mmCIF file of C-alpha atoms in Angstrom:
data_model
loop_
_atom_site.group_PDB
_atom_site.id
_atom_site.type_symbol
_atom_site.label_atom_id
_atom_site.label_comp_id
_atom_site.label_asym_id
_atom_site.label_seq_id
_atom_site.Cartn_x
_atom_site.Cartn_y
_atom_site.Cartn_z
ATOM 1 C CA UNK T 252 -82.292 451.333 38.491
ATOM 2 C CA UNK T 253 -83.784 454.688 39.468
ATOM 3 C CA UNK T 254 -80.345 455.785 41.123
ATOM 4 C CA UNK T 255 -77.782 454.678 38.572
ATOM 5 C CA UNK T 256 -79.614 453.501 35.386
ATOM 6 C CA UNK T 257 -78.407 449.922 35.652
ATOM 7 C CA UNK T 258 -79.187 446.652 37.649
ATOM 8 C CA UNK T 259 -75.152 446.459 37.953
ATOM 9 C CA UNK T 260 -73.834 449.729 38.579
ATOM 10 C CA UNK T 261 -70.263 450.783 39.431
ATOM 11 C CA UNK T 262 -70.951 452.954 42.386
ATOM 12 C CA UNK T 263 -67.070 454.236 42.930
ATOM 13 C CA UNK T 264 -67.483 457.383 41.214
ATOM 14 C CA UNK T 265 -70.870 458.770 42.328
ATOM 15 C CA UNK T 266 -72.950 460.326 39.527
ATOM 16 C CA UNK T 267 -76.340 459.506 41.080
ATOM 17 C CA UNK T 268 -79.326 460.095 38.927
ATOM 18 C CA UNK T 269 -81.854 462.472 40.312
ATOM 19 C CA UNK T 270 -85.704 462.800 38.831
ATOM 20 C CA UNK T 271 -85.792 466.824 38.019
ATOM 21 C CA UNK T 272 -89.378 466.764 36.205
ATOM 22 C CA UNK T 273 -90.700 469.092 38.912
ATOM 23 C CA UNK T 274 -88.009 471.866 37.532
ATOM 24 C CA UNK T 275 -88.847 472.109 33.928
ATOM 25 C CA UNK T 276 -91.676 474.204 32.630
ATOM 26 C CA UNK T 277 -94.729 472.835 30.965
ATOM 27 C CA UNK T 278 -93.539 474.146 27.556
ATOM 28 C CA UNK T 279 -90.276 472.061 27.568
ATOM 29 C CA UNK T 280 -91.893 468.877 29.763
ATOM 30 C CA UNK T 281 -91.913 465.566 28.582
ATOM 31 C CA UNK T 282 -95.693 464.414 29.447
ATOM 32 C CA UNK T 283 -97.388 462.737 31.928
ATOM 33 C CA UNK T 284 -96.047 459.240 30.540
ATOM 34 C CA UNK T 285 -92.358 460.175 30.906
ATOM 35 C CA UNK T 286 -90.059 461.642 33.656
ATOM 36 C CA UNK T 287 -86.983 463.743 33.187
ATOM 37 C CA UNK T 288 -83.727 462.603 34.958
ATOM 38 C CA UNK T 289 -80.476 464.434 35.502
ATOM 39 C CA UNK T 290 -76.779 463.541 36.511
ATOM 40 C CA UNK T 291 -73.800 465.774 36.846
ATOM 41 C CA UNK T 292 -69.988 465.204 36.318
ATOM 42 C CA UNK T 293 -66.945 467.463 37.042
ATOM 43 C CA UNK T 294 -64.790 467.378 34.202
ATOM 44 C CA UNK T 295 -62.994 471.035 34.316
ATOM 45 C CA UNK T 296 -62.655 473.988 36.494
ATOM 46 C CA UNK T 297 -63.343 476.106 33.633
ATOM 47 C CA UNK T 298 -66.636 476.227 31.581
ATOM 48 C CA UNK T 299 -65.108 476.476 28.277
ATOM 49 C CA UNK T 300 -63.222 473.313 29.055
ATOM 50 C CA UNK T 301 -66.368 471.400 30.132
ATOM 51 C CA UNK T 302 -68.070 472.739 26.734
ATOM 52 C CA UNK T 303 -65.225 471.506 24.962
ATOM 53 C CA UNK T 304 -65.616 467.877 26.543
ATOM 54 C CA UNK T 305 -69.369 468.199 25.413
ATOM 55 C CA UNK T 306 -68.568 468.871 22.015
ATOM 56 C CA UNK T 307 -65.936 466.279 21.510
ATOM 57 C CA UNK T 308 -68.261 463.714 23.129
ATOM 58 C CA UNK T 309 -71.032 464.580 21.164
ATOM 59 C CA UNK T 310 -69.227 464.504 17.784
ATOM 60 C CA UNK T 311 -67.590 461.055 18.329
ATOM 61 C CA UNK T 312 -68.899 458.001 17.234
ATOM 62 C CA UNK T 313 -69.906 456.956 20.423
ATOM 63 C CA UNK T 314 -72.409 459.462 21.092
ATOM 64 C CA UNK T 315 -74.644 458.221 18.069
ATOM 65 C CA UNK T 316 -76.277 455.653 19.741
ATOM 66 C CA UNK T 317 -77.846 458.163 22.236
ATOM 67 C CA UNK T 318 -79.113 460.741 19.875
ATOM 68 C CA UNK T 319 -81.736 458.039 18.694
ATOM 69 C CA UNK T 320 -83.515 457.489 22.001
ATOM 70 C CA UNK T 321 -87.412 457.204 21.324
ATOM 71 C CA UNK T 322 -88.028 459.352 24.235
ATOM 72 C CA UNK T 323 -85.646 462.214 22.863
ATOM 73 C CA UNK T 324 -82.125 462.928 22.847
ATOM 74 C CA UNK T 325 -80.230 464.012 25.761
ATOM 75 C CA UNK T 326 -79.870 467.515 26.737
ATOM 76 C CA UNK T 327 -76.456 468.893 28.131
ATOM 77 C CA UNK T 328 -75.416 472.015 29.639
ATOM 78 C CA UNK T 329 -72.756 473.520 31.767
ATOM 79 C CA UNK T 330 -73.656 474.963 35.087
ATOM 80 C CA UNK T 331 -72.292 478.561 34.744
ATOM 81 C CA UNK T 332 -74.398 481.152 36.571
ATOM 82 C CA UNK T 333 -72.468 484.185 35.770
ATOM 83 C CA UNK T 334 -73.454 484.159 32.322
ATOM 84 C CA UNK T 335 -77.082 483.226 32.626
ATOM 85 C CA UNK T 336 -78.451 486.122 31.206
ATOM 86 C CA UNK T 337 -76.324 486.348 28.195
ATOM 87 C CA UNK T 338 -76.652 482.838 27.076
ATOM 88 C CA UNK T 339 -79.413 480.704 25.150
ATOM 89 C CA UNK T 340 -80.882 477.891 26.545
ATOM 90 C CA UNK T 341 -82.827 474.877 25.303
ATOM 91 C CA UNK T 342 -84.972 474.622 28.436
ATOM 92 C CA UNK T 343 -84.643 477.744 29.751
ATOM 93 C CA UNK T 344 -82.103 479.619 31.852
ATOM 94 C CA UNK T 345 -84.498 479.241 35.089
ATOM 95 C CA UNK T 346 -85.129 475.602 34.472
ATOM 96 C CA UNK T 347 -81.206 475.225 34.435
ATOM 97 C CA UNK T 348 -80.361 476.981 37.534
ATOM 98 C CA UNK T 349 -83.384 474.909 38.965
ATOM 99 C CA UNK T 350 -81.794 471.605 37.740
ATOM 100 C CA UNK T 351 -78.370 472.838 39.303
ATOM 101 C CA UNK T 352 -79.501 473.478 42.707
ATOM 102 C CA UNK T 353 -81.615 470.180 42.820
ATOM 103 C CA UNK T 354 -78.168 468.551 41.849
ATOM 104 C CA UNK T 355 -76.082 470.752 43.846
ATOM 105 C CA UNK T 356 -73.826 471.381 41.119
ATOM 106 C CA UNK T 357 -70.650 473.642 41.161
ATOM 107 C CA UNK T 358 -69.383 475.907 38.428
ATOM 108 C CA UNK T 359 -68.543 474.274 35.135
ATOM 109 C CA UNK T 360 -69.983 471.046 36.258
ATOM 110 C CA UNK T 361 -71.472 469.355 33.194
ATOM 111 C CA UNK T 362 -75.268 468.509 33.825
ATOM 112 C CA UNK T 363 -77.034 465.651 31.418
ATOM 113 C CA UNK T 364 -80.938 465.588 31.054
ATOM 114 C CA UNK T 365 -82.561 462.755 29.663
ATOM 115 C CA UNK T 366 -86.432 461.661 29.441
ATOM 116 C CA UNK T 367 -87.521 458.151 30.032
ATOM 117 C CA UNK T 368 -90.982 456.466 30.201
ATOM 118 C CA UNK T 369 -92.774 456.050 33.170
ATOM 119 C CA UNK T 370 -93.257 452.355 32.442
ATOM 120 C CA UNK T 371 -91.369 449.605 34.670
ATOM 121 C CA UNK T 372 -88.092 449.224 33.916
ATOM 122 C CA UNK T 373 -87.399 446.542 31.293
ATOM 123 C CA UNK T 374 -83.975 445.479 30.326
ATOM 124 C CA UNK T 375 -80.864 445.929 32.558
ATOM 125 C CA UNK T 376 -80.226 449.420 31.757
ATOM 126 C CA UNK T 377 -81.779 452.927 30.994
ATOM 127 C CA UNK T 378 -80.508 455.443 28.364
ATOM 128 C CA UNK T 379 -79.235 457.790 31.074
ATOM 129 C CA UNK T 380 -77.529 454.815 33.017
ATOM 130 C CA UNK T 381 -75.565 453.750 29.706
ATOM 131 C CA UNK T 382 -74.985 457.814 29.138
ATOM 132 C CA UNK T 383 -73.530 457.894 32.634
ATOM 133 C CA UNK T 384 -71.063 455.436 32.407
ATOM 134 C CA UNK T 385 -70.007 456.313 28.654
ATOM 135 C CA UNK T 386 -69.370 459.878 29.627
ATOM 136 C CA UNK T 387 -67.563 458.917 32.715
ATOM 137 C CA UNK T 388 -65.193 456.809 30.947
ATOM 138 C CA UNK T 389 -64.391 459.463 28.095
ATOM 139 C CA UNK T 390 -63.112 461.731 31.015
ATOM 140 C CA UNK T 391 -61.504 458.913 32.490
ATOM 141 C CA UNK T 392 -59.572 458.507 28.983
ATOM 142 C CA UNK T 393 -59.105 462.204 28.450
ATOM 143 C CA UNK T 394 -57.361 462.475 32.109
ATOM 144 C CA UNK T 395 -60.101 464.677 33.231
ATOM 145 C CA UNK T 396 -61.107 462.638 36.044
ATOM 146 C CA UNK T 397 -59.124 459.555 37.776
ATOM 147 C CA UNK T 398 -59.872 456.270 37.087
ATOM 148 C CA UNK T 399 -61.788 454.566 40.090
ATOM 149 C CA UNK T 400 -60.073 452.417 42.213
ATOM 150 C CA UNK T 401 -60.597 449.718 44.898
ATOM 151 C CA UNK T 402 -63.294 447.206 44.838
ATOM 152 C CA UNK T 403 -67.294 447.972 45.721
ATOM 153 C CA UNK T 404 -69.265 444.625 45.813
ATOM 154 C CA UNK T 405 -72.871 444.944 46.086
ATOM 155 C CA UNK T 406 -76.080 442.807 46.298
ATOM 156 C CA UNK T 407 -78.504 443.542 43.871
ATOM 157 C CA UNK T 408 -82.192 442.261 44.991
ATOM 158 C CA UNK T 409 -85.875 442.839 44.632
ATOM 159 C CA UNK T 410 -86.110 442.300 40.880
ATOM 160 C CA UNK T 411 -89.442 442.089 39.323
ATOM 161 C CA UNK T 412 -90.490 438.914 39.025
ATOM 162 C CA UNK T 413 -92.003 439.430 35.497
ATOM 163 C CA UNK T 414 -91.559 442.116 33.108
ATOM 164 C CA UNK T 415 -93.003 443.685 30.226
ATOM 165 C CA UNK T 416 -92.533 441.619 27.112
ATOM 166 C CA UNK T 417 -90.371 443.650 24.297
ATOM 167 C CA UNK T 418 -92.557 443.023 20.844
ATOM 168 C CA UNK T 419 -89.137 442.910 19.322
ATOM 169 C CA UNK T 420 -88.060 439.927 20.727
ATOM 170 C CA UNK T 421 -90.552 437.715 22.161
ATOM 171 C CA UNK T 422 -89.560 434.963 24.596
ATOM 172 C CA UNK T 423 -90.694 431.597 23.031
ATOM 173 C CA UNK T 424 -93.370 429.989 24.908
ATOM 174 C CA UNK T 425 -92.964 433.157 27.499
ATOM 175 C CA UNK T 426 -95.218 436.047 27.313
ATOM 176 C CA UNK T 427 -96.585 436.010 23.614
ATOM 177 C CA UNK T 428 -99.922 436.090 24.850
ATOM 178 C CA UNK T 429 -99.493 437.191 28.771
ATOM 179 C CA UNK T 430 -97.457 440.360 27.266
ATOM 180 C CA UNK T 431 -95.101 439.243 30.436
ATOM 181 C CA UNK T 432 -91.942 437.233 30.333
ATOM 182 C CA UNK T 433 -90.019 436.012 33.420
ATOM 183 C CA UNK T 434 -87.485 438.702 34.846
ATOM 184 C CA UNK T 435 -85.113 435.837 35.549
ATOM 185 C CA UNK T 436 -86.693 432.501 34.743
ATOM 186 C CA UNK T 437 -90.215 431.143 35.140
ATOM 187 C CA UNK T 438 -88.974 429.105 38.154
ATOM 188 C CA UNK T 439 -88.101 431.693 40.260
ATOM 189 C CA UNK T 440 -89.998 432.218 43.435
ATOM 190 C CA UNK T 441 -91.948 435.348 44.555
ATOM 191 C CA UNK T 442 -90.238 437.135 47.534
ATOM 192 C CA UNK T 443 -92.960 437.359 50.289
ATOM 193 C CA UNK T 444 -96.627 435.882 51.045
ATOM 194 C CA UNK T 445 -97.782 439.100 49.679
ATOM 195 C CA UNK T 446 -96.234 438.775 46.207
ATOM 196 C CA UNK T 447 -97.468 435.142 46.206
ATOM 197 C CA UNK T 448 -100.980 436.732 46.171
ATOM 198 C CA UNK T 449 -100.108 439.485 43.543
ATOM 199 C CA UNK T 450 -99.976 436.618 41.124
ATOM 200 C CA UNK T 451 -103.560 436.038 41.397
ATOM 201 C CA UNK T 452 -104.316 440.059 40.503
ATOM 202 C CA UNK T 453 -101.248 441.938 39.525
ATOM 203 C CA UNK T 454 -98.501 439.444 38.621
ATOM 204 C CA UNK T 455 -96.369 442.514 36.985
ATOM 205 C CA UNK T 456 -96.188 443.917 40.495
ATOM 206 C CA UNK T 457 -94.678 440.819 42.102
ATOM 207 C CA UNK T 458 -91.344 440.947 43.442
ATOM 208 C CA UNK T 459 -88.997 438.181 42.947
ATOM 209 C CA UNK T 460 -86.622 436.129 45.332
ATOM 210 C CA UNK T 461 -83.780 436.737 42.760
ATOM 211 C CA UNK T 462 -80.331 438.186 43.550
ATOM 212 C CA UNK T 463 -77.526 439.361 41.649
ATOM 213 C CA UNK T 464 -73.625 439.774 43.000
ATOM 214 C CA UNK T 465 -71.964 442.565 41.170
ATOM 215 C CA UNK T 466 -68.441 444.339 41.481
ATOM 216 C CA UNK T 467 -67.350 447.584 40.124
ATOM 217 C CA UNK T 468 -70.285 447.462 37.510
ATOM 218 C CA UNK T 469 -69.439 443.884 36.640
ATOM 219 C CA UNK T 470 -72.317 441.225 37.465
ATOM 220 C CA UNK T 471 -70.267 438.170 38.820
ATOM 221 C CA UNK T 472 -73.154 435.984 39.283
ATOM 222 C CA UNK T 473 -76.629 435.324 39.734
ATOM 223 C CA UNK T 474 -79.112 433.122 41.493
ATOM 224 C CA UNK T 475 -82.814 432.970 42.986
ATOM 225 C CA UNK T 476 -84.567 430.951 45.517
ATOM 226 C CA UNK T 477 -86.788 428.403 42.974
ATOM 227 C CA UNK T 478 -90.293 427.507 43.179
ATOM 228 C CA UNK T 479 -90.874 424.483 44.965
ATOM 229 C CA UNK T 480 -94.662 423.863 44.987
ATOM 230 C CA UNK T 481 -96.017 422.306 41.947
ATOM 231 C CA UNK T 482 -99.640 424.062 42.166
ATOM 232 C CA UNK T 483 -97.722 427.505 42.017
ATOM 233 C CA UNK T 484 -95.348 426.460 39.321
ATOM 234 C CA UNK T 485 -97.962 425.217 37.202
ATOM 235 C CA UNK T 486 -99.820 428.459 37.811
ATOM 236 C CA UNK T 487 -96.753 430.795 36.631
ATOM 237 C CA UNK T 488 -96.356 428.682 33.555
ATOM 238 C CA UNK T 489 -100.114 428.368 32.423
ATOM 239 C CA UNK T 490 -102.091 431.418 33.867
ATOM 240 C CA UNK T 491 -99.309 433.902 34.151
ATOM 241 C CA UNK T 492 -96.881 433.539 31.162
ATOM 242 C CA UNK T 493 -100.047 431.761 29.334
ATOM 243 C CA UNK T 494 -97.953 428.886 27.688
ATOM 244 C CA UNK T 495 -99.583 426.622 25.250
ATOM 245 C CA UNK T 496 -100.536 423.333 26.108
ATOM 246 C CA UNK T 497 -97.785 421.668 23.870
ATOM 247 C CA UNK T 498 -95.162 424.204 25.638
ATOM 248 C CA UNK T 499 -96.475 423.228 29.317
ATOM 249 C CA UNK T 500 -96.172 419.611 28.264
ATOM 250 C CA UNK T 501 -92.328 419.868 28.112
ATOM 251 C CA UNK T 502 -92.324 420.816 32.035
ATOM 252 C CA UNK T 503 -94.290 417.926 32.960
ATOM 253 C CA UNK T 504 -91.396 416.086 34.416
ATOM 254 C CA UNK T 505 -90.809 418.881 36.544
ATOM 255 C CA UNK T 506 -94.286 419.318 38.012
ATOM 256 C CA UNK T 507 -94.401 415.796 38.699
ATOM 257 C CA UNK T 508 -90.989 415.788 40.509
ATOM 258 C CA UNK T 509 -92.682 418.903 42.600
ATOM 259 C CA UNK T 510 -95.723 417.101 43.440
ATOM 260 C CA UNK T 511 -93.849 414.135 44.911
ATOM 261 C CA UNK T 512 -92.207 416.493 47.402
ATOM 262 C CA UNK T 513 -89.820 419.097 47.254
ATOM 263 C CA UNK T 514 -87.942 421.490 49.826
ATOM 264 C CA UNK T 515 -87.372 424.735 49.569
ATOM 265 C CA UNK T 516 -84.072 425.291 47.633
ATOM 266 C CA UNK T 517 -81.867 428.238 46.029
ATOM 267 C CA UNK T 518 -78.720 428.422 43.950
ATOM 268 C CA UNK T 519 -76.299 430.913 42.641
ATOM 269 C CA UNK T 520 -73.739 430.591 39.847
ATOM 270 C CA UNK T 521 -70.607 432.752 40.173
ATOM 271 C CA UNK T 522 -68.302 433.554 37.239
ATOM 272 C CA UNK T 523 -64.851 433.080 38.751
ATOM 273 C CA UNK T 524 -63.436 434.349 35.629
ATOM 274 C CA UNK T 525 -65.011 437.679 35.743
ATOM 275 C CA UNK T 526 -63.679 438.145 39.263
ATOM 276 C CA UNK T 527 -60.245 437.297 38.214
ATOM 277 C CA UNK T 528 -60.454 439.807 35.333
ATOM 278 C CA UNK T 529 -61.811 442.607 37.880
ATOM 279 C CA UNK T 530 -59.448 441.845 40.340
ATOM 280 C CA UNK T 531 -56.512 442.337 37.305
ATOM 281 C CA UNK T 532 -58.406 445.572 35.960
ATOM 282 C CA UNK T 533 -58.772 443.700 32.519
ATOM 283 C CA UNK T 534 -62.060 444.294 30.352
ATOM 284 C CA UNK T 535 -62.231 440.987 28.881
ATOM 285 C CA UNK T 536 -62.409 437.665 30.422
ATOM 286 C CA UNK T 537 -60.816 435.966 27.416
ATOM 287 C CA UNK T 538 -57.368 437.275 29.102
ATOM 288 C CA UNK T 539 -57.936 435.429 32.253
ATOM 289 C CA UNK T 540 -59.535 432.102 30.545
ATOM 290 C CA UNK T 541 -56.647 429.265 30.015
ATOM 291 C CA UNK T 542 -58.026 428.022 26.485
ATOM 292 C CA UNK T 543 -60.148 430.933 25.299
ATOM 293 C CA UNK T 544 -61.953 430.327 22.081
ATOM 294 C CA UNK T 545 -61.262 432.579 19.271
ATOM 295 C CA UNK T 546 -63.900 434.721 17.257
ATOM 296 C CA UNK T 547 -65.344 431.861 15.261
ATOM 297 C CA UNK T 548 -65.929 429.651 18.273
ATOM 298 C CA UNK T 549 -62.504 427.526 17.670
ATOM 299 C CA UNK T 550 -60.141 426.793 20.336
ATOM 300 C CA UNK T 551 -56.780 427.081 18.526
ATOM 301 C CA UNK T 552 -54.708 424.858 21.097
ATOM 302 C CA UNK T 553 -56.339 421.673 20.916
ATOM 303 C CA UNK T 554 -57.766 422.400 17.326
ATOM 304 C CA UNK T 555 -61.246 422.082 17.847
ATOM 305 C CA UNK T 556 -63.719 421.411 16.500
ATOM 306 C CA UNK T 557 -62.334 419.319 13.792
ATOM 307 C CA UNK T 558 -62.652 416.277 11.816
ATOM 308 C CA UNK T 559 -63.434 413.173 13.966
ATOM 309 C CA UNK T 560 -61.522 409.619 13.392
ATOM 310 C CA UNK T 561 -63.399 406.657 12.523
ATOM 311 C CA UNK T 562 -61.652 405.118 15.225
ATOM 312 C CA UNK T 563 -63.119 407.755 17.642
ATOM 313 C CA UNK T 564 -66.874 407.150 16.592
ATOM 314 C CA UNK T 565 -66.225 403.393 17.214
ATOM 315 C CA UNK T 566 -64.984 403.984 20.788
ATOM 316 C CA UNK T 567 -68.162 405.921 22.067
ATOM 317 C CA UNK T 568 -70.457 403.965 19.879
ATOM 318 C CA UNK T 569 -71.412 406.779 17.858
ATOM 319 C CA UNK T 570 -72.680 406.642 14.002
ATOM 320 C CA UNK T 571 -74.198 409.048 11.531
ATOM 321 C CA UNK T 572 -77.425 408.342 9.587
ATOM 322 C CA UNK T 573 -78.880 410.139 6.592
#
């Protein structure tokens, strides 16, 4: 997340994110609760060509979603040391040069600066992570950089066991009171004995035994090792996630089975259709699914869903009641 701004990075084209907070003067700093990060992209050997790319991108509809970031809109500038004394800068020429040095930028490189909260990562990407991908895709479409090729597989690990609750979309039964939600699901096991101890003191700092398989920025699958101890599972549901009694009762069957004895176990679900789509260079899995549904959730081939005949109801011993 710190390096690419996403938990499913496409690492084939670099553009690694760097913390540059120390290069900014106090007058344009983002304050103690935020950090400033930067990324570079080479789209032209000519300074004016890079500026043209920036102007075209910022005037496109795609850029609108990045301008309303609560932490502030991104700042973009071109590495241009020759004209340093004759141009204006919103962050100061000295800061621009310092950031260029940190990134080891070359003349005419596009540099993007974005602030974000120091709070633990929440969600699958950061604003700069999304902007990094959008800028690279725009550069590829314009033929300014080559499209990445090959396959870069990654295991993504060390997810936080719990994440801060997004108050705009509370998890039903998870974290409404605790302020935390399960990052993967509430049955995910802590990774180490030290993480088990953190459940008692600082559950937000605990690491999960959760893993994702990613290729070229696409999540092919994910899984975890599950909690197999009834006392730990009940503690997570009741004491960490603060589930109310009526919600906890819905998991009584699970706790009963765990008390009977359960070995350590893990699992992973892989999306074979996603893998095939990546192998063929397609953006949508609908292009590789034999019978994809349309936008209304209908299957045009077998015409489902559709009316059910009385004979079909009787075959399966079904009936409706009012």
